Short mmCIF file of C-alpha atoms in Angstrom, two decimals:
data_model
loop_
_atom_site.label_atom_id
_atom_site.label_comp_id
_atom_site.label_asym_id
_atom_site.label_seq_id
_atom_site.Cartn_x
_atom_site.Cartn_y
_atom_site.Cartn_z
CA MET A 1035 28.63 4.31 -19.91
CA LEU A 1036 25.75 4.15 -21.40
CA HIS A 1037 23.62 2.83 -24.05
CA LEU A 1038 20.53 4.84 -26.30
CA ARG A 1039 18.07 3.50 -28.51
CA LEU A 1040 16.97 6.11 -30.82
CA ILE A 1041 13.67 5.65 -33.37
CA VAL A 1042 14.26 8.22 -34.86
CA PRO A 1043 12.29 10.19 -38.15
CA ALA A 1044 14.38 8.95 -41.42
CA GLU A 1045 14.27 12.74 -42.33
CA LEU A 1046 15.67 13.77 -38.84
CA THR A 1047 18.68 10.98 -38.80
CA GLU A 1048 21.41 12.97 -40.42
CA GLU A 1049 21.00 15.85 -37.93
CA VAL A 1050 20.66 13.62 -34.95
CA VAL A 1051 24.07 11.61 -36.41
CA GLN A 1052 25.73 14.66 -36.48
CA THR A 1053 24.80 15.76 -32.92
CA VAL A 1054 25.98 12.09 -31.74
CA GLU A 1055 29.45 12.19 -33.74
CA LYS A 1056 30.09 15.34 -32.55
CA THR A 1057 29.40 14.88 -28.60
CA VAL A 1058 32.48 13.94 -26.63
CA GLY A 1059 32.82 10.92 -24.91
CA THR A 1060 30.18 8.56 -27.73
CA THR A 1061 30.72 5.68 -29.55
CA HIS A 1062 29.82 2.95 -31.39
CA LEU A 1063 27.32 4.20 -33.48
CA VAL A 1064 24.97 2.18 -35.59
CA VAL A 1065 22.28 3.39 -37.92
CA LEU A 1066 19.61 0.89 -39.16
CA PRO A 1067 17.70 2.65 -42.24
CA GLY A 1068 13.71 1.92 -41.79
CA ALA A 1069 14.39 -0.55 -38.64
CA ALA A 1070 11.63 0.86 -36.67
CA ARG A 1071 7.98 -0.09 -37.26
CA ASN A 1072 6.18 1.54 -34.47
CA PRO A 1073 6.72 4.58 -34.71
CA GLU A 1074 8.35 4.06 -37.83
CA GLY A 1075 11.17 5.59 -38.49
CA ASP A 1076 15.24 4.43 -38.12
CA LEU A 1077 16.93 2.58 -35.27
CA VAL A 1078 20.04 4.60 -34.25
CA LEU A 1079 22.41 3.14 -31.36
CA CYS A 1080 24.85 4.68 -29.67
CA ASP A 1081 27.19 4.52 -26.50
CA VAL A 1082 27.87 7.39 -24.71
CA THR A 1083 30.04 8.06 -21.08
CA ARG A 1084 27.78 8.74 -18.03
CA GLU A 1085 29.37 12.39 -17.93
CA LEU A 1086 27.90 13.47 -20.99
CA GLY A 1087 24.73 11.13 -20.74
CA HIS A 1088 22.66 14.26 -20.41
CA LYS A 1089 24.34 16.89 -22.34
CA LEU A 1090 23.59 14.26 -25.13
CA ILE A 1091 19.93 13.71 -24.45
CA ALA A 1092 19.29 17.10 -24.11
CA ASP A 1093 20.68 17.62 -27.37
CA LEU A 1094 18.47 14.92 -29.29
CA ARG A 1095 15.37 16.54 -27.08
CA ALA A 1096 15.79 19.29 -28.47
CA LEU A 1097 15.91 18.04 -31.86
CA GLY A 1098 11.82 16.82 -31.10
CA ILE A 1099 12.63 13.15 -30.99
CA GLU A 1100 11.37 12.20 -28.17
CA GLU A 1101 7.54 13.88 -29.35
CA HIS A 1102 7.76 11.74 -33.07
CA GLY A 1103 10.58 8.73 -31.72
CA SER A 1104 11.86 7.64 -28.36
CA ILE A 1105 14.90 7.72 -26.25
CA ALA A 1106 15.33 5.03 -24.50
CA VAL A 1107 18.78 4.81 -21.85
CA GLU A 1108 19.95 1.94 -20.55
CA ASN A 1109 23.41 1.64 -18.25
CA ILE A 1110 26.02 -0.68 -19.56
CA ASP A 1111 27.55 -2.74 -16.28
CA LEU A 1112 30.23 -4.03 -18.97
CA SER A 1113 31.83 -2.84 -22.00
CA LEU A 1114 34.93 -4.47 -23.75
CA SER A 1115 35.83 -2.09 -25.93
CA ARG A 1116 39.30 0.49 -26.37
CA ARG A 1117 37.07 2.99 -28.97
CA ALA A 1118 34.57 2.61 -25.17
CA GLU A 1119 37.77 3.37 -23.38
CA GLN A 1120 39.50 6.30 -25.09
CA ALA A 1121 35.50 7.66 -24.90
CA ALA A 1122 36.10 7.81 -21.52
CA GLN A 1123 39.31 9.22 -21.71
CA GLU A 1124 38.05 12.13 -23.94
CA ALA A 1125 35.15 12.38 -21.27
CA PRO A 1126 35.31 15.58 -18.14
CA GLY A 1127 35.69 14.51 -14.95
CA GLU A 1128 34.38 10.91 -13.01
CA ALA A 1129 31.49 8.94 -14.53
CA ALA A 1130 30.75 7.84 -10.94
CA ASP A 1131 30.15 11.68 -10.45
CA ALA A 1132 28.34 12.57 -13.45
CA VAL A 1133 24.71 13.16 -12.89
CA VAL A 1134 22.32 12.38 -15.93
CA TRP A 1135 19.11 14.53 -14.56
CA GLU A 1136 16.60 12.68 -17.01
CA GLN A 1137 17.19 9.02 -15.71
CA LEU A 1138 17.59 10.93 -12.21
CA THR A 1139 13.98 11.87 -12.23
CA GLU A 1140 12.40 10.15 -13.69
CA ALA A 1141 13.41 7.20 -11.25
CA THR A 1142 12.65 8.91 -8.49
CA HIS A 1143 8.96 10.22 -10.24
CA GLU A 1144 8.41 6.21 -10.11
CA GLU A 1145 9.69 6.03 -6.30
CA SER A 1146 7.11 8.48 -5.39
CA THR A 1147 4.21 7.64 -6.95
CA LEU A 1148 1.20 7.01 -4.09
CA THR A 1149 0.71 3.26 -4.41
CA ILE A 1150 -1.09 0.49 -2.39
CA THR A 1151 2.26 -1.04 -2.55
CA TYR A 1152 4.29 2.43 -1.19
CA VAL A 1153 1.90 2.60 1.52
CA ALA A 1154 1.66 -1.27 2.79
CA PHE A 1155 5.36 -0.83 2.83
CA LEU A 1156 5.72 1.84 4.70
CA ALA A 1157 1.83 0.59 6.84
CA LEU A 1158 4.21 -2.54 8.06
CA ALA A 1159 7.66 -0.95 8.87
CA THR A 1160 5.95 1.55 11.02
CA MET A 1161 3.89 -1.40 12.98
CA ILE A 1162 7.49 -3.04 13.37
CA ALA A 1163 8.27 0.15 14.38
CA ALA A 1164 6.12 0.23 17.02
CA CYS A 1165 6.83 -3.18 18.67
CA GLY A 1166 10.59 -2.32 19.09
CA VAL A 1167 9.60 1.01 20.79
CA VAL A 1168 7.18 -0.67 22.99
CA LEU A 1169 9.71 -3.51 23.78
CA ASP A 1170 12.91 -1.38 23.34
CA ASN A 1171 14.18 -4.03 20.97
CA ALA A 1172 16.66 -1.35 18.80
CA ILE A 1173 16.90 -4.17 16.09
CA LEU A 1174 13.40 -4.08 15.34
CA ILE A 1175 13.38 -0.16 14.60
CA VAL A 1176 16.89 -1.20 12.88
CA GLY A 1177 14.75 -3.33 11.01
CA ALA A 1178 11.45 -1.29 10.38
CA MET A 1179 14.02 1.33 9.30
CA ALA A 1180 15.65 -0.71 5.94
CA VAL A 1181 11.76 -1.62 5.33
CA GLY A 1182 10.43 1.53 5.09
CA PRO A 1183 10.23 3.64 1.65
CA GLU A 1184 10.14 7.13 2.14
CA PHE A 1185 13.28 8.29 0.73
CA GLY A 1186 11.92 7.78 -2.86
CA PRO A 1187 8.99 10.74 -2.14
CA LEU A 1188 11.46 12.75 0.11
CA ALA A 1189 13.95 12.27 -2.84
CA GLY A 1190 11.43 13.09 -5.93
CA ILE A 1191 10.90 16.46 -3.63
CA CYS A 1192 14.71 17.41 -3.52
CA VAL A 1193 15.29 16.49 -8.01
CA ALA A 1194 11.79 18.57 -8.72
CA LEU A 1195 13.07 21.38 -6.64
CA VAL A 1196 16.01 22.08 -8.26
CA GLN A 1197 14.85 21.15 -11.59
CA LYS A 1198 11.91 23.06 -10.98
CA LEU A 1199 8.78 21.22 -11.86
CA ARG A 1200 6.13 22.66 -9.50
CA ARG A 1201 3.52 19.68 -10.05
CA ARG A 1202 5.59 16.96 -9.57
CA VAL A 1203 7.29 18.57 -5.72
CA TRP A 1204 3.34 18.74 -4.62
CA ARG A 1205 2.88 15.32 -6.05
CA SER A 1206 6.08 13.50 -4.23
CA LEU A 1207 5.11 15.53 -0.84
CA PHE A 1208 1.25 14.13 -0.85
CA THR A 1209 2.79 10.57 -1.59
CA LEU A 1210 4.84 10.73 1.27
CA VAL A 1211 2.17 12.47 3.72
CA LEU A 1212 -0.71 10.93 3.31
CA GLY A 1213 1.38 7.72 2.51
CA PHE A 1214 2.54 8.46 6.62
CA ALA A 1215 -1.21 9.72 7.63
CA VAL A 1216 -2.15 6.44 6.58
CA ALA A 1217 0.51 4.10 8.35
CA MET A 1218 0.21 6.15 11.72
CA VAL A 1219 -3.85 5.69 11.50
CA VAL A 1220 -2.60 1.32 10.78
CA THR A 1221 -0.57 1.96 13.45
CA VAL A 1222 -3.35 3.49 16.55
CA VAL A 1223 -5.25 0.57 15.11
CA PHE A 1224 -2.45 -1.81 15.49
CA SER A 1225 -1.30 -1.08 18.65
CA THR A 1226 -4.64 -1.08 20.21
CA VAL A 1227 -5.13 -4.50 19.10
CA MET A 1228 -2.23 -5.40 20.65
CA ASP A 1229 -2.90 -3.75 23.88
CA ALA A 1230 -6.24 -6.10 23.60
CA ALA A 1231 -4.37 -9.21 23.39
CA GLY A 1232 -2.15 -8.49 26.22
CA LEU A 1233 1.07 -7.73 24.34
CA PHE A 1234 1.34 -3.72 24.40
CA SER A 1235 0.88 -1.67 27.65
CA ILE A 1236 1.34 1.47 28.73
CA ALA A 1237 3.84 0.74 31.23
CA GLN A 1238 6.20 -0.89 29.01
CA LEU A 1239 5.93 3.17 26.00
CA GLU A 1240 6.27 5.11 29.45
CA ALA A 1241 9.15 2.91 30.85
CA ALA A 1242 13.34 4.48 31.07
CA ARG A 1243 13.43 2.84 27.62
CA PRO A 1244 17.75 3.11 26.88
CA ASN A 1245 17.43 1.73 23.39
CA THR A 1246 14.52 4.01 21.88
CA GLY A 1247 14.08 7.27 24.20
CA PHE A 1248 15.65 8.92 22.13
CA ILE A 1249 12.82 9.05 19.77
CA TYR A 1250 10.68 11.23 21.26
CA ARG A 1251 13.15 13.32 22.47
CA PRO A 1252 14.98 15.38 19.39
CA ASP A 1253 17.33 17.19 19.84
CA TRP A 1254 20.15 18.67 17.34
CA PHE A 1255 21.85 15.63 16.43
CA SER A 1256 18.67 14.31 15.16
CA PHE A 1257 19.14 17.22 12.40
CA VAL A 1258 22.58 16.99 12.02
CA VAL A 1259 21.98 13.08 11.07
CA ALA A 1260 19.14 14.01 9.13
CA LEU A 1261 21.16 16.25 6.78
CA LEU A 1262 23.75 13.57 6.31
CA ALA A 1263 21.60 11.13 5.23
CA GLY A 1264 19.94 13.15 3.17
CA SER A 1265 23.32 14.06 1.40
CA ALA A 1266 24.31 10.58 1.40
CA GLY A 1267 21.43 9.05 -0.02
CA THR A 1268 21.10 11.81 -2.74
CA LEU A 1269 24.58 10.92 -4.08
CA SER A 1270 23.87 7.45 -3.65
CA LEU A 1271 20.94 7.84 -6.69
CA THR A 1272 22.58 10.47 -8.51
CA SER A 1273 25.99 7.66 -8.68
CA ALA A 1274 24.16 4.49 -9.19
CA LYS A 1275 25.07 3.17 -5.97
CA SER A 1276 22.25 2.17 -4.97
CA GLY A 1277 23.24 0.24 -1.81
CA ALA A 1278 24.09 3.24 0.17
CA LEU A 1279 20.43 3.91 0.65
CA VAL A 1280 20.09 0.76 3.16
CA GLY A 1281 22.98 2.78 5.20
CA VAL A 1282 21.13 6.10 4.66
CA ALA A 1283 17.97 4.25 5.52
CA ILE A 1284 18.87 3.32 8.85
CA SER A 1285 20.51 6.75 10.36
CA VAL A 1286 17.20 8.54 10.18
CA THR A 1287 13.98 8.04 12.87
CA THR A 1288 10.99 8.98 10.36
CA VAL A 1289 9.24 5.94 10.81
CA PRO A 1290 10.45 5.27 14.68
CA ALA A 1291 9.33 8.49 15.10
CA ALA A 1292 6.09 8.06 13.41
CA ALA A 1293 5.07 4.57 15.25
CA ASN A 1294 5.94 5.81 18.50
CA ALA A 1295 4.04 8.35 17.65
CA ALA A 1296 1.17 6.78 16.87
CA VAL A 1297 1.58 4.48 19.63
CA ALA A 1298 1.45 7.31 22.66
CA PHE A 1299 -1.53 8.42 21.08
CA SER A 1300 -3.49 5.48 21.42
CA TYR A 1301 -2.76 5.51 25.08
CA GLY A 1302 -3.57 9.49 25.35
CA ASP A 1303 0.26 10.25 26.18
CA PHE A 1304 0.26 13.16 23.69
CA HIS A 1305 4.17 14.46 25.33
CA GLN A 1306 5.90 11.26 23.62
CA ALA A 1307 3.40 11.99 20.04
CA TRP A 1308 4.17 15.70 19.73
CA GLY A 1309 7.45 14.99 20.87
CA SER A 1310 8.26 11.97 17.99
CA THR A 1311 5.78 14.22 15.79
CA GLU A 1312 9.39 16.65 15.90
CA GLN A 1313 11.51 14.25 15.66
CA LEU A 1314 9.76 12.98 12.45
CA ALA A 1315 9.75 17.02 11.33
CA PHE A 1316 13.12 17.38 12.12
CA ASN A 1317 14.52 14.46 10.17
CA LEU A 1318 11.94 14.90 6.64
CA GLY A 1319 13.10 18.57 6.42
CA GLY A 1320 16.99 17.62 7.49
CA ILE A 1321 16.82 15.05 4.44
CA ILE A 1322 14.86 17.09 1.74
CA LEU A 1323 17.38 20.33 2.87
CA ALA A 1324 20.29 18.05 2.46
CA GLY A 1325 19.27 16.30 -0.86
CA THR A 1326 18.36 19.53 -2.85
CA LEU A 1327 21.69 21.00 -1.33
CA THR A 1328 23.79 18.30 -2.99
CA LEU A 1329 21.54 18.46 -5.75
CA LEU A 1330 21.85 22.10 -6.72
CA ALA A 1331 25.93 22.02 -6.18
CA GLN A 1332 25.94 18.89 -8.18
CA LYS A 1333 24.22 20.55 -11.11
CA ALA A 1334 26.46 23.71 -10.54
CA LEU A 1335 29.96 22.05 -10.39
CA TRP A 1336 29.25 20.10 -13.69
CA ALA A 1337 27.67 23.41 -15.16
CA SER A 1338 31.61 25.08 -14.55
CA GLN A 1339 32.91 21.59 -16.01
CA ARG A 1340 30.83 22.02 -19.28
CA GLY A 1341 32.23 25.65 -19.56
CA ARG A 1342 35.85 24.98 -18.78
CA MET A 1343 35.17 21.98 -21.59
CA ALA A 1344 33.69 24.62 -24.35
CA ARG A 1345 36.71 26.79 -23.61
CA ARG A 1346 38.93 24.60 -24.86
CA PRO A 1347 40.43 25.38 -28.31
#
């Protein structure tokens, strides 16, 4: 369930309470008149099932609460209440399948912000992957995949496309492209330094590399895996099962492809550099396509469920 904490102007409190009470799946309604000081107003608390969370939040936003007060939402990990169990039974569908769009939009907005920390993680992951491709070490490749933070802006693009937030699409795309550009430039410098130190060599890069040679040889399996990973990653975000994101991260070769392209470019091996760039494009495109389609399917599913619910006598 979700816990909502609302700061409501006094003149809207009655309408807010009525909105909460008429929403199926709500419980534990508390009204504290005059409790809020900044901004001034009444404090309204309630719990709502995830299935109806988006509807209730949308109805409250339509009343203008976010302009004159506030709406705060928290996940409830444990609720020992018979009334909460009854509310969950009254709500349509299952909580794990529900999408709280406002929560998802805010989370992906934060994850797709271009920050020093984001760029640092991506650059470090790319340098780890560079060591992996030169040493043909699959463990380092997997580690680099897990460290890379690139799924944040990818998810941001998907959510913004579905929600038709054009500015956020470009913002997330900018974060993604610039992040990879900086990471690859840093990795080129890193590769040059490692070569000067005698730790990297072109012979290692152009060897058979049975464990990592696939990185610069993209095929349709690369795109298929990216589609599956994009769908799985999106489901993990919308269902709050974030543990699945680790599996998503180590199933696509975005960071290793960027690393292989950077190392190959530093040695003037443009064949590998181009192949790795294609691999990167395949993976990024597949994830965005699958993530967007998954969100559209979830949106259509919940729209149909709400329609059936509205037709009930």
